[in-house]
Amino acid sequence: MPETAESMNTGTVTTKVPARLDRLPWSRWHWMIVIGLGTVWILDGLEVTVVGSIASRLSEDGSGLSITDAQVTGLAAALYVAGACSGALVFGRLTDLYGRKKLFLITLAVYLAATALTALSFSSWWFFAFRFLTGFGIGGEYAAINSAIDELIPSKYRGRVDLVINGSFWLGAVAGALLSVVALNTDIFAPSVGWRLTFALGVVLGLVILLVRRHVPESPRWMFIHGRGEEAEALVTEIERQVEADTGRPLPEPGAAITVTVRRSIGFGEIARTVFRTYPRRAVLGLSLFIGQAFLYNAITFGFGSILVTFFDVSSSVTGYYFAVIAFGNFLGPLLLGQLFDTWGRRPMISGTYILSGLLLFATAWLFGADRLTALTMTACWCVVLFFASAGASSAYLTVSEIFPMETRAMAIAFFYAVGTAAGGISGPLIFAGLTSSGVLSDAVLAFCIGAGLMVLGGLVAVFFAIAAEGRSLEDIATPLSARTPEPADAPAAS
């Protein structure tokens, strides 16, 4: 039975809620969490890929918009990422203050409205404005969803589940790439209609996800710290009942209780001190991982279609097929490697995937610069590179979600996502669009090498600073700021 102390609103609470959640076996209830929360990454993948795939068509006469290819893959992509960074910061703060559930419903609603209005674009400024707002909603999703997932999934499965969920972005990318093939076929849809329908599909999928998400509960971990201890205990009791009914087995005894002081909010000053003064090595780790993956992925996913058109004379109407292939390879990375992050461990897998993908990308850049690749072999090279890179990139979100205290979790995700993505994800598309649109082979090779170098650098940082978080409770990895016994200053790399 749970141990509860003192009131819901003030004083302290002693609870076994974290231990009770972590010792649960996998069940249908956990699948509901994965489907309700994780599927939003499919929407993000759909969004990013659709824009990259339709860039050439939007710039053609008859599209209904006066816009260039470079503006779509450069300016519009950068605005989307800028919106995501802004949304992450705004909604990340609100998620820590008002709870995971309220915000993951609000952020999805923002995404739906902005995407619907993007489909109605009649001028370039309208398209740019609502690409920003679409990103604003998606950025909020990253903070609200990652914190909720990690707080609800048992510690034994947290690594692989988080990686696969973040990797599901690429299922959306596959769908977006194949959808663009149909939408860009002028024998089926007029040039000014097909690309609008691709955005409209995102709205339909989002509405379905919203219906499922209504049944996902608030995080009990967030509840007991914010003075709702009795509700948290009752919710976990109901979860346990469902899991026992699903598995047909009694649950094992939970581990130790934790005692916390109820806190309604934590200021930005304390969050900053916690992240940078208490955990400086972890802060360097988070920034390195996010900057590396953000530059590589935002640059390439927004610009891959243009590379095929510019350097290999591939028709814009079939670039979606090529992208679907590399997107599927991306999803296989987290799917097949995810379990190793829980068994082999975080440090070897994070550093290994980053360094290996960077070295493979250097090799691809050399082959590309030597003019030894075709559209098919270029796509094959990218499949191999991104198989490892996607697992590493997904682990960046897992890392910053689990290595900082619970009260700062959503804000920490938001901060590292925003700063890392602003550095790599805004500059990446702008630099990459400029380099690839020049049509000069050496310019594109330079862009590849920059992305490869940052991935290798992120992997080297992980060798020394990554945290051995596999199988450990979130409260053990980073003691809550509200805990009665505070954690000492920055723990060693293996802590």
Short mmCIF file of N, CA, C and O in Angstrom, two decimals, residues 80-141:
data_model
loop_
_atom_site.label_atom_id
_atom_site.label_comp_id
_atom_site.label_asym_id
_atom_site.label_seq_id
_atom_site.Cartn_x
_atom_site.Cartn_y
_atom_site.Cartn_z
N TYR A 80 10.03 27.69 -39.31
CA TYR A 80 9.40 26.54 -38.65
C TYR A 80 10.20 26.15 -37.41
O TYR A 80 9.65 25.94 -36.32
N VAL A 81 11.51 26.08 -37.56
CA VAL A 81 12.37 25.70 -36.44
C VAL A 81 12.40 26.80 -35.38
O VAL A 81 12.39 26.52 -34.17
N ALA A 82 12.41 28.07 -35.81
CA ALA A 82 12.36 29.17 -34.85
C ALA A 82 11.07 29.13 -34.05
O ALA A 82 11.06 29.37 -32.83
N GLY A 83 9.97 28.80 -34.72
CA GLY A 83 8.70 28.65 -34.01
C GLY A 83 8.76 27.50 -33.03
O GLY A 83 8.25 27.61 -31.90
N ALA A 84 9.41 26.40 -33.43
CA ALA A 84 9.53 25.25 -32.53
C ALA A 84 10.36 25.60 -31.30
O ALA A 84 10.02 25.20 -30.18
N CYS A 85 11.43 26.36 -31.49
CA CYS A 85 12.26 26.78 -30.35
C CYS A 85 11.45 27.68 -29.41
O CYS A 85 11.49 27.50 -28.18
N SER A 86 10.73 28.63 -29.97
CA SER A 86 9.92 29.53 -29.15
C SER A 86 8.82 28.77 -28.42
O SER A 86 8.58 28.98 -27.22
N GLY A 87 8.14 27.88 -29.14
CA GLY A 87 7.07 27.10 -28.53
C GLY A 87 7.58 26.21 -27.42
O GLY A 87 6.91 26.03 -26.39
N ALA A 88 8.77 25.62 -27.62
CA ALA A 88 9.34 24.77 -26.58
C ALA A 88 9.56 25.55 -25.30
O ALA A 88 9.24 25.07 -24.21
N LEU A 89 10.11 26.75 -25.41
CA LEU A 89 10.39 27.55 -24.22
C LEU A 89 9.11 27.99 -23.52
O LEU A 89 8.98 27.90 -22.29
N VAL A 90 8.16 28.48 -24.30
CA VAL A 90 6.90 28.96 -23.71
C VAL A 90 6.13 27.81 -23.07
O VAL A 90 5.75 27.86 -21.90
N PHE A 91 5.89 26.76 -23.85
CA PHE A 91 5.09 25.66 -23.35
C PHE A 91 5.85 24.78 -22.35
O PHE A 91 5.24 24.13 -21.51
N GLY A 92 7.19 24.76 -22.46
CA GLY A 92 7.97 24.01 -21.48
C GLY A 92 7.79 24.59 -20.10
O GLY A 92 7.61 23.85 -19.12
N ARG A 93 7.83 25.90 -20.00
CA ARG A 93 7.61 26.56 -18.71
C ARG A 93 6.20 26.27 -18.19
O ARG A 93 6.00 25.94 -17.02
N LEU A 94 5.21 26.39 -19.08
CA LEU A 94 3.83 26.16 -18.66
C LEU A 94 3.59 24.69 -18.28
O LEU A 94 2.79 24.40 -17.39
N THR A 95 4.32 23.78 -18.93
CA THR A 95 4.17 22.35 -18.60
C THR A 95 4.65 22.05 -17.20
O THR A 95 4.02 21.28 -16.47
N ASP A 96 5.75 22.66 -16.79
CA ASP A 96 6.23 22.46 -15.42
C ASP A 96 5.31 23.12 -14.40
O ASP A 96 5.18 22.65 -13.27
N LEU A 97 4.65 24.21 -14.79
CA LEU A 97 3.77 24.92 -13.86
C LEU A 97 2.38 24.30 -13.75
O LEU A 97 1.84 24.15 -12.65
N TYR A 98 1.79 23.93 -14.89
CA TYR A 98 0.38 23.55 -14.91
C TYR A 98 0.12 22.09 -15.25
O TYR A 98 -1.03 21.67 -15.30
N GLY A 99 1.17 21.33 -15.47
CA GLY A 99 0.97 19.91 -15.68
C GLY A 99 1.16 19.47 -17.12
O GLY A 99 1.06 20.26 -18.06
N ARG A 100 1.46 18.17 -17.28
CA ARG A 100 1.75 17.62 -18.60
C ARG A 100 0.48 17.54 -19.45
O ARG A 100 0.49 17.88 -20.63
N LYS A 101 -0.62 17.09 -18.85
CA LYS A 101 -1.82 16.81 -19.65
C LYS A 101 -2.42 18.06 -20.27
O LYS A 101 -2.77 18.07 -21.46
N LYS A 102 -2.59 19.12 -19.48
CA LYS A 102 -3.17 20.34 -20.03
C LYS A 102 -2.39 20.83 -21.23
O LYS A 102 -2.96 21.23 -22.26
N LEU A 103 -1.07 20.77 -21.11
CA LEU A 103 -0.25 21.34 -22.17
C LEU A 103 -0.16 20.44 -23.39
O LEU A 103 -0.09 20.94 -24.52
N PHE A 104 -0.15 19.10 -23.20
CA PHE A 104 -0.07 18.31 -24.43
C PHE A 104 -1.39 18.29 -25.19
O PHE A 104 -1.43 17.90 -26.35
N LEU A 105 -2.46 18.75 -24.58
CA LEU A 105 -3.70 18.97 -25.32
C LEU A 105 -3.68 20.33 -26.03
O LEU A 105 -4.09 20.46 -27.18
N ILE A 106 -3.18 21.35 -25.33
CA ILE A 106 -3.13 22.70 -25.90
C ILE A 106 -2.16 22.76 -27.08
O ILE A 106 -2.47 23.34 -28.13
N THR A 107 -0.97 22.16 -26.92
CA THR A 107 0.03 22.24 -27.99
C THR A 107 -0.45 21.54 -29.25
O THR A 107 -0.18 22.02 -30.36
N LEU A 108 -1.17 20.44 -29.11
CA LEU A 108 -1.69 19.76 -30.29
C LEU A 108 -2.75 20.61 -30.97
O LEU A 108 -2.83 20.66 -32.20
N ALA A 109 -3.57 21.32 -30.18
CA ALA A 109 -4.58 22.20 -30.76
C ALA A 109 -3.94 23.33 -31.55
O ALA A 109 -4.42 23.71 -32.63
N VAL A 110 -2.84 23.88 -31.03
CA VAL A 110 -2.11 24.94 -31.76
C VAL A 110 -1.59 24.40 -33.08
O VAL A 110 -1.72 25.05 -34.13
N TYR A 111 -1.01 23.21 -33.05
CA TYR A 111 -0.50 22.59 -34.27
C TYR A 111 -1.63 22.42 -35.30
O TYR A 111 -1.45 22.74 -36.48
N LEU A 112 -2.77 21.91 -34.86
CA LEU A 112 -3.88 21.66 -35.78
C LEU A 112 -4.35 22.93 -36.46
O LEU A 112 -4.55 22.97 -37.67
N ALA A 113 -4.53 23.98 -35.68
CA ALA A 113 -5.02 25.24 -36.24
C ALA A 113 -4.02 25.84 -37.23
O ALA A 113 -4.39 26.27 -38.33
N ALA A 114 -2.74 25.83 -36.86
CA ALA A 114 -1.72 26.43 -37.73
C ALA A 114 -1.54 25.64 -39.02
O ALA A 114 -1.36 26.22 -40.10
N THR A 115 -1.62 24.32 -38.94
CA THR A 115 -1.46 23.50 -40.14
C THR A 115 -2.63 23.70 -41.09
O THR A 115 -2.45 23.77 -42.32
N ALA A 116 -3.83 23.78 -40.53
CA ALA A 116 -5.01 24.01 -41.37
C ALA A 116 -4.89 25.34 -42.11
O ALA A 116 -5.21 25.44 -43.31
N LEU A 117 -4.39 26.36 -41.43
CA LEU A 117 -4.26 27.67 -42.05
C LEU A 117 -3.10 27.70 -43.06
O LEU A 117 -3.12 28.47 -44.01
N THR A 118 -2.08 26.87 -42.85
CA THR A 118 -1.01 26.75 -43.84
C THR A 118 -1.57 26.23 -45.16
O THR A 118 -1.19 26.69 -46.25
N ALA A 119 -2.47 25.27 -45.07
CA ALA A 119 -3.09 24.71 -46.28
C ALA A 119 -3.87 25.75 -47.07
O ALA A 119 -4.08 25.60 -48.27
N LEU A 120 -4.28 26.83 -46.40
CA LEU A 120 -5.06 27.88 -47.05
C LEU A 120 -4.20 29.04 -47.53
O LEU A 120 -4.74 30.09 -47.92
N SER A 121 -2.89 28.88 -47.51
CA SER A 121 -1.97 29.97 -47.87
C SER A 121 -2.28 30.54 -49.26
O SER A 121 -2.46 29.79 -50.23
N PHE A 122 -2.33 31.86 -49.33
CA PHE A 122 -2.58 32.55 -50.60
C PHE A 122 -1.42 33.46 -50.97
O PHE A 122 -1.41 34.04 -52.06
N SER A 123 -0.44 33.61 -50.07
CA SER A 123 0.73 34.43 -50.35
C SER A 123 1.89 33.89 -49.53
O SER A 123 1.71 33.12 -48.60
N SER A 124 3.10 34.33 -49.89
CA SER A 124 4.28 33.81 -49.21
C SER A 124 4.31 34.21 -47.74
O SER A 124 4.69 33.41 -46.88
N TRP A 125 3.90 35.44 -47.42
CA TRP A 125 3.96 35.87 -46.02
C TRP A 125 3.01 35.05 -45.15
O TRP A 125 3.32 34.75 -43.99
N TRP A 126 1.85 34.68 -45.69
CA TRP A 126 0.90 33.84 -44.95
C TRP A 126 1.53 32.46 -44.71
O TRP A 126 1.46 31.92 -43.60
N PHE A 127 2.14 31.91 -45.74
CA PHE A 127 2.79 30.61 -45.62
C PHE A 127 3.89 30.66 -44.57
O PHE A 127 3.98 29.78 -43.69
N PHE A 128 4.73 31.71 -44.58
CA PHE A 128 5.82 31.84 -43.61
C PHE A 128 5.26 31.97 -42.18
O PHE A 128 5.77 31.36 -41.25
N ALA A 129 4.22 32.78 -42.03
CA ALA A 129 3.66 33.03 -40.69
C ALA A 129 3.13 31.75 -40.07
O ALA A 129 3.38 31.46 -38.88
N PHE A 130 2.42 30.96 -40.84
CA PHE A 130 1.82 29.77 -40.26
C PHE A 130 2.77 28.58 -40.23
O PHE A 130 2.54 27.62 -39.48
N ARG A 131 3.87 28.65 -40.99
CA ARG A 131 4.93 27.67 -40.75
C ARG A 131 5.55 27.92 -39.38
O ARG A 131 5.87 27.00 -38.65
N PHE A 132 5.72 29.20 -39.03
CA PHE A 132 6.25 29.55 -37.70
C PHE A 132 5.31 29.03 -36.61
O PHE A 132 5.75 28.43 -35.62
N LEU A 133 4.01 29.27 -36.76
CA LEU A 133 3.05 28.87 -35.73
C LEU A 133 2.88 27.35 -35.66
O LEU A 133 2.64 26.80 -34.57
N THR A 134 3.01 26.67 -36.80
CA THR A 134 3.00 25.21 -36.76
C THR A 134 4.17 24.70 -35.94
O THR A 134 4.03 23.81 -35.09
N GLY A 135 5.34 25.26 -36.19
CA GLY A 135 6.52 24.90 -35.39
C GLY A 135 6.33 25.25 -33.93
O GLY A 135 6.78 24.50 -33.04
N PHE A 136 5.63 26.34 -33.64
CA PHE A 136 5.37 26.76 -32.26
C PHE A 136 4.63 25.66 -31.50
O PHE A 136 4.96 25.34 -30.36
N GLY A 137 3.63 25.08 -32.15
CA GLY A 137 2.89 23.99 -31.52
C GLY A 137 3.72 22.74 -31.38
O GLY A 137 3.70 22.08 -30.33
N ILE A 138 4.49 22.39 -32.41
CA ILE A 138 5.32 21.19 -32.36
C ILE A 138 6.39 21.32 -31.29
O ILE A 138 6.69 20.35 -30.57
N GLY A 139 7.00 22.50 -31.15
CA GLY A 139 8.02 22.69 -30.12
C GLY A 139 7.46 22.48 -28.72
O GLY A 139 8.10 21.88 -27.86
N GLY A 140 6.25 22.96 -28.50
CA GLY A 140 5.60 22.72 -27.21
C GLY A 140 5.36 21.25 -26.97
O GLY A 140 5.44 20.76 -25.83
N GLU A 141 5.06 20.52 -28.04
CA GLU A 141 4.85 19.08 -27.93
C GLU A 141 6.10 18.38 -27.42
O GLU A 141 6.02 17.48 -26.58
#
